[in-house]
XYZ file of C-alpha atoms in Angstrom:
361
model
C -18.227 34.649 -17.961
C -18.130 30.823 -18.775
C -14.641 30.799 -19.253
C -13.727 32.734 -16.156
C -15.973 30.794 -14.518
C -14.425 27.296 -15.870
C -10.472 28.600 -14.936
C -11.770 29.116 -11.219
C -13.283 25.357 -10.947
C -10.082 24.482 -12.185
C -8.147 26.432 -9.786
C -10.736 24.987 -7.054
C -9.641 21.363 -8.384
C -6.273 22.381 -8.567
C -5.746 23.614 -4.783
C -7.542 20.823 -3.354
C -6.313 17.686 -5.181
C -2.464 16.779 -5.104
C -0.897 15.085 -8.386
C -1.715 11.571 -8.241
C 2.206 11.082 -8.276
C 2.487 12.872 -4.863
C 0.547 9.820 -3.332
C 1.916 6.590 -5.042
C 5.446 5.518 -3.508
C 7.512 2.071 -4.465
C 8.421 -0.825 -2.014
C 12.308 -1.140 -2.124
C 13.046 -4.799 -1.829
C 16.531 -6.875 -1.559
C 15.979 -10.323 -2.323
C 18.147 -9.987 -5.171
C 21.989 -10.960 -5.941
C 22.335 -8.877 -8.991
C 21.044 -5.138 -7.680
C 22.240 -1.725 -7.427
C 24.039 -0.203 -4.626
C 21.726 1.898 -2.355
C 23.376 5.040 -3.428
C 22.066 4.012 -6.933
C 18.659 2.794 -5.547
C 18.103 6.017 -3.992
C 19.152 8.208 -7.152
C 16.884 6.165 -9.151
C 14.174 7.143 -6.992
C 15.039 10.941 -7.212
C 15.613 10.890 -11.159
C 11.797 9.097 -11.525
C 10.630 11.746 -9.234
C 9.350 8.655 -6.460
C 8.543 10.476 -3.675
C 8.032 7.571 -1.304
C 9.524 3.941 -0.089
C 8.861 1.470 1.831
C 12.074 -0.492 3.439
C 11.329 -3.532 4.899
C 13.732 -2.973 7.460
C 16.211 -0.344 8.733
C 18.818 -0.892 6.666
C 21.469 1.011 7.583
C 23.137 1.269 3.577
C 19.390 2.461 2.498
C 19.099 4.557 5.503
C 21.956 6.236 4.899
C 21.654 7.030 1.081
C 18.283 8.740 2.009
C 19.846 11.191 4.084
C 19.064 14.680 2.329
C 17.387 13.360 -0.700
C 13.497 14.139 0.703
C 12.012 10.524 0.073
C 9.246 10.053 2.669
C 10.154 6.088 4.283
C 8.054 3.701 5.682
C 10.573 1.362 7.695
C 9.569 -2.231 8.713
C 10.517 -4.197 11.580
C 11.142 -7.771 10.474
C 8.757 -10.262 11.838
C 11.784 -11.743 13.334
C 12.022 -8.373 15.941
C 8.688 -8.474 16.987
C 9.772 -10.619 20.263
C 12.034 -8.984 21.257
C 10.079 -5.765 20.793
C 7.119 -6.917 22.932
C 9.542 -5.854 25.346
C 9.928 -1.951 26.073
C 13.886 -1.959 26.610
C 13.818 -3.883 23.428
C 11.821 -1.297 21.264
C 13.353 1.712 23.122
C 16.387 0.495 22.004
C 15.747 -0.546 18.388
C 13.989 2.993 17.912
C 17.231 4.984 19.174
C 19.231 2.329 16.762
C 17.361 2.711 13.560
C 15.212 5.697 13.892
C 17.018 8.484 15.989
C 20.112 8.624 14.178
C 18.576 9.243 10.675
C 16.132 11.896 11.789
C 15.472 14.357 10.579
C 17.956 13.560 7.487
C 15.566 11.049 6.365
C 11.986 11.644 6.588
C 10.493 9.018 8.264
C 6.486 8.470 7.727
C 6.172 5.092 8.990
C 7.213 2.339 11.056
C 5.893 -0.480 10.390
C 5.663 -3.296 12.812
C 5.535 -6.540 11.100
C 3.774 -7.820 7.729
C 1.495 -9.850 6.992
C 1.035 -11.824 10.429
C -1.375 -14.246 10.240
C -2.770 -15.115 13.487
C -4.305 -18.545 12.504
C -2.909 -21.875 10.894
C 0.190 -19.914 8.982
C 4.087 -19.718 9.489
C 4.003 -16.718 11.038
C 1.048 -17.627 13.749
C 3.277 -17.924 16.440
C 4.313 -14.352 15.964
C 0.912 -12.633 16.739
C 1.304 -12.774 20.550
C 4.245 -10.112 20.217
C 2.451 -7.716 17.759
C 0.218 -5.463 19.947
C 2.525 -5.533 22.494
C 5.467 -4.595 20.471
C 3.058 -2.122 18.342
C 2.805 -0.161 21.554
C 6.305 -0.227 22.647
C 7.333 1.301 19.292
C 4.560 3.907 19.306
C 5.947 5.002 23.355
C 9.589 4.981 22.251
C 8.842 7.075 19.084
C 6.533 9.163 21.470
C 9.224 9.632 24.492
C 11.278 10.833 21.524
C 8.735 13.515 21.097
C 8.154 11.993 17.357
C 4.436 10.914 17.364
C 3.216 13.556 15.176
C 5.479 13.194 12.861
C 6.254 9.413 12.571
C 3.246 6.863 12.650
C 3.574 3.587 14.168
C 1.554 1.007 12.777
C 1.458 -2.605 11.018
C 0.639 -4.270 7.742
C -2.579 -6.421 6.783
C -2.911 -8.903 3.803
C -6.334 -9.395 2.494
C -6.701 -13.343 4.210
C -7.929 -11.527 7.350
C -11.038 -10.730 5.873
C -14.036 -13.349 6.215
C -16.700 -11.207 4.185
C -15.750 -9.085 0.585
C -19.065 -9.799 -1.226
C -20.707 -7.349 -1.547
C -17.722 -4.307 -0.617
C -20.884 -3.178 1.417
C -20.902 -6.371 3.583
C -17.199 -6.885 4.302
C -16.018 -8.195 7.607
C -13.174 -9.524 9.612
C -13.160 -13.688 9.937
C -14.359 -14.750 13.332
C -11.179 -16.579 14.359
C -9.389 -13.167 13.701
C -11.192 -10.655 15.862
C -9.531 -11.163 19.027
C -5.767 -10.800 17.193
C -7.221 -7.871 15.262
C -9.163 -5.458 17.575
C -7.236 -4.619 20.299
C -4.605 -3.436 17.051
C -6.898 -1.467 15.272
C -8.465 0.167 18.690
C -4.882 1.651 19.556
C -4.057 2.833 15.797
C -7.622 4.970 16.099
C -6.718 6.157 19.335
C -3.131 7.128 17.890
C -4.829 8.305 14.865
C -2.828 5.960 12.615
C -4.035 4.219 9.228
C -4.078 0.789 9.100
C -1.407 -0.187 6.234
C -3.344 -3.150 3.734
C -1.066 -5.092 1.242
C -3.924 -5.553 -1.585
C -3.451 -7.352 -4.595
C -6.550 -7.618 -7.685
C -3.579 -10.290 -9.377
C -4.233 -12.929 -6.736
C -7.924 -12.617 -6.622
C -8.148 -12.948 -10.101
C -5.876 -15.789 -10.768
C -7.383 -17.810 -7.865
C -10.983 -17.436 -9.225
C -10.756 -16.101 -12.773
C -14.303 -17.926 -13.555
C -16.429 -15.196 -11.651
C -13.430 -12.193 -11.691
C -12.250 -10.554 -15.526
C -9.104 -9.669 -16.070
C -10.655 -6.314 -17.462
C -12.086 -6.244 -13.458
C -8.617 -6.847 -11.756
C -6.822 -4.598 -14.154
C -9.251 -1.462 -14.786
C -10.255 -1.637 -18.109
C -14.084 -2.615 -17.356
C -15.767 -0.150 -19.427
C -18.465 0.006 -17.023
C -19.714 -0.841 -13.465
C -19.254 -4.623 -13.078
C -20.827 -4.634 -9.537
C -23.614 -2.895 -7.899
C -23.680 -2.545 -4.254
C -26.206 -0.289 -2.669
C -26.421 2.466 -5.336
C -22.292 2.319 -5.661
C -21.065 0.899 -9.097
C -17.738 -0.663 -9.330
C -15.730 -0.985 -12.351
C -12.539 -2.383 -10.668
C -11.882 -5.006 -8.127
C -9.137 -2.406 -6.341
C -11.924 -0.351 -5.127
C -14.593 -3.194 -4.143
C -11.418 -5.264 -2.476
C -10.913 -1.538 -0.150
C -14.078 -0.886 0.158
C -14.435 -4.269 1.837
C -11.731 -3.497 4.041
C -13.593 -0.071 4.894
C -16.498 -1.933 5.478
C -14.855 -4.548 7.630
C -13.375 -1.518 10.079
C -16.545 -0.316 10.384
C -18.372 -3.607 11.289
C -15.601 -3.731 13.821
C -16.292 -0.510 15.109
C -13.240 1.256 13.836
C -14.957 2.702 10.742
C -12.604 6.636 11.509
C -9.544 4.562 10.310
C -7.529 5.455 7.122
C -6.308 2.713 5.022
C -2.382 3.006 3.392
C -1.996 0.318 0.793
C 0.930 -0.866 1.592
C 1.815 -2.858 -1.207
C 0.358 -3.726 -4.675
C 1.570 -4.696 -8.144
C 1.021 -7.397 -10.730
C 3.839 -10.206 -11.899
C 5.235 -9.142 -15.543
C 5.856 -13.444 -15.816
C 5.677 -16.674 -13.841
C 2.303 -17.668 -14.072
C -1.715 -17.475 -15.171
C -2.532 -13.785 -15.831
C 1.275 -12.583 -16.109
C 2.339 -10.533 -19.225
C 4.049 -7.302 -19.392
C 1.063 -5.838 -20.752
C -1.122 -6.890 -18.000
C 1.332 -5.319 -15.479
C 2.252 -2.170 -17.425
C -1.939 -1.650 -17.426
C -2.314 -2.738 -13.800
C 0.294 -0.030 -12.304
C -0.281 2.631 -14.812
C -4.207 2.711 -14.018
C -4.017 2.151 -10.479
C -1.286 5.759 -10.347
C -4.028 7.285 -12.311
C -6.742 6.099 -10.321
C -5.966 6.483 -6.377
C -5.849 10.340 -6.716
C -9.915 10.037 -6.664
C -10.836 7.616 -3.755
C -13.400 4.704 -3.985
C -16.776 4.368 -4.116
C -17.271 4.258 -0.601
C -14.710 6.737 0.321
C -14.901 9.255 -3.140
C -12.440 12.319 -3.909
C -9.856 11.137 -1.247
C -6.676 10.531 -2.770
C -5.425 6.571 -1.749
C -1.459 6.609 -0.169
C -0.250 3.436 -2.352
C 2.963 1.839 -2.495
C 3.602 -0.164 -5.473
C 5.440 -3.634 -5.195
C 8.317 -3.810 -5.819
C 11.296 -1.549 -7.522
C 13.253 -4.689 -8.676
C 12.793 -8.150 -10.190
C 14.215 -9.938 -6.746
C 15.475 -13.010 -7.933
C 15.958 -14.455 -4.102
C 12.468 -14.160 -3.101
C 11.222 -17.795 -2.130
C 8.013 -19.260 -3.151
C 6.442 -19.056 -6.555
C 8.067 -18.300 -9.909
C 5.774 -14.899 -9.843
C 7.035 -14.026 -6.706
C 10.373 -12.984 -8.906
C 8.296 -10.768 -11.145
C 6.880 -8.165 -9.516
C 9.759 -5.415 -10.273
C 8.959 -1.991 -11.921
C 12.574 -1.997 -12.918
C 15.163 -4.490 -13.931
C 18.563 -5.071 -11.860
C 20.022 -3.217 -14.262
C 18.020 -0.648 -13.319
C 16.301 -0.435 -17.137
C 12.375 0.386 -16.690
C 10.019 -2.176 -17.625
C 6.946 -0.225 -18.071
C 6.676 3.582 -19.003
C 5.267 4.965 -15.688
C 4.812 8.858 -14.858
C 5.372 9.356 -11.321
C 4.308 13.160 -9.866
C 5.163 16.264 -11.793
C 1.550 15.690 -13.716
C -1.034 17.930 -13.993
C -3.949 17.523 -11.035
C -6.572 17.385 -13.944
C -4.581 14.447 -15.545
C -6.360 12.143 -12.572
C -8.868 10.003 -14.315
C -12.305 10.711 -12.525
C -14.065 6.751 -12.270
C -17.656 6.125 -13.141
C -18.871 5.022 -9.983
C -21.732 8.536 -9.920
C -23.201 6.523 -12.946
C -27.046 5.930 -12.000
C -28.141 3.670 -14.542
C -28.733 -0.132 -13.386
C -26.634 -2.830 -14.781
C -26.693 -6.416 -13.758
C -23.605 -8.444 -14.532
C -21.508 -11.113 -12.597
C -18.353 -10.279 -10.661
């Protein structure tokens, strides 16, 4: 009776949780002078069994290649559209340009519109007049194309929008934000579109390694390193979105799904970077968004990890050049299972633990 029992709550588990695999796609990037074709991008994607990718932009090459080969794509519009997509003509016609013709060849999931605009004292400042605006002119071509169902319009967060993120519980939105940021998140609930969140443990940790572990940033806490309200959390991943849950819901929008967008850790280039660091930091987080957060248990995290290649044209830091799964040569750097796994392989967290523990973040 115990055993036939057992074999149903695993076919129970089974039919309700997908492979953690079947959640966790990889950001195709090309900064690079030395990579593959697209052709031999897209079959490296199909012989690792990744399921998903996020393209920056439409490129056609990439676009192309995907036709047939049942990839889901998120596709960006460059920041350096979004003007000229504040206009309608302007998004109707960059939707019938780089959406229309691929589908349903390539199976579009996302567009998204812009990343990382910062609305305050950055770069890209002056570009978050045309992001609503543009948002919505995407979302209306997509949906005069009858297409709203099945391809989400939406746009891509970094973590410097949030003010609060200590405690997860108490996380908020910065002041000077709010006005940028709600009118955006008010139309994705009313489309019923997550909010896509580039989120990053590497940064946190290297910028404040005094109060954060690397055991924290990288999931090998053997325990709960914060307690907030009853919750204990034994990686920064989870108290990082949790914050951003909490955030949404201090601004009202707490029905929103969260996509990570992107997230990854540098194999080299500066404090924190090792191969072993990385190989730890992707391998746990595939395992671990199968089973939700603390806040938001037993549902199963979309996550795209940064990046495919080792992009050795990306500006800025040395790290910024470091962040491939794979080398040019399309060799793997770390050993990484992607789908095909068993749904009981997902690693179940300890955050149902109810015994106190005090410690410092």
């Amino acid at each position: 009776m115990a055993t036939i029992l057992l074999l149903l709550l695993l076919g129970l588990f089974a039919a309700n949780f997908t492979p953690t695999g079947a959640q966790v796609g990889v950001c195709y990037g090309m900064l690079g002078n030395n990579l593959p074709n697209a052709q031999e991008v897209i079959d490296l994607y199909r012989s690792n069994n990744i399921r998903r990718m996020r393209l920056y932009d439409p490129n056609s090459q990439a676009l192309q290649a995907l036709r047939g080969s049942n990839i889901e794509v998120m596709v960006g519009v460059p920041n350096s559209d979004l003007p000229n997509l504040a206009n309608p003509s302007g998004a109707q016609s960059w939707v019938q340009r780089n959406i229309l013709p691929y589908w349903p060849s390539v199976r579009i999931r996302y567009i998204t519109v812009g990343n990382e605009v910062r609305p305050v004292n950055d770069a890209t400042s002056w570009l978050a007049q045309y992001v609503l605006p543009a948002l919505v002119n995407v979302f209306n071509a997509v949906r005069s194309a009858g297409l709203d169902s099945q391809i989400k319009v939406s746009i891509a967060i970094d973590m410097s929008l949030i003010g609060v993120s200590y405690p997860p519980s108490a996380g908020a939105f910065r002041g000077d934000i709010r006005s940028y940021l709600d009118p955006i998140i008010g139309h994705l609930a009313w489309a019923r579109t997550p909010l896509l969140a580039n989120i990053y443990t590497y940064f946190s940790y290297k910028d404040n390694p005094r109060d954060i572990s690397l055991p924290y940033a990288i999931f090998t806490s053997p325990s709960p390193v914060v307690w907030d309200q009853g919750r204990g959390y034994q990686n920064l991943f989870d108290a990082m979105l949790d914050s951003l849950y909490s955030a949404l819901e201090n601004a009202g929008q707490g029905g929103l799904d969260v996509v990570v967008s992107e997230s990854g850790w540098p194999s080299a280039g500066g404090f924190g970077t090792s191969v072993d660091n990385a190989a730890t930091y992707l391998s746990n987080l595939m395992r671990h968004v199968g089973g939700g957060t603390p806040k938001r248990p037993g549902r199963a995290i979309e996550t795209y990890l940064f990046a495919m290649f080792d992009e050795n044209q990306k500006t800025g830091p040395e790290i910024e050049r470091h962040f491939g799964l794979f080398s040019p040569n399309k060799q793997p750097k770390y050993q990484l299972r992607f789908g095909g796994g068993r749904p009981w392989d997902i690693v179940s967290e300890e955050y149902n633990a109810t015994f106190p523990l005090k410690a410092d973040m």
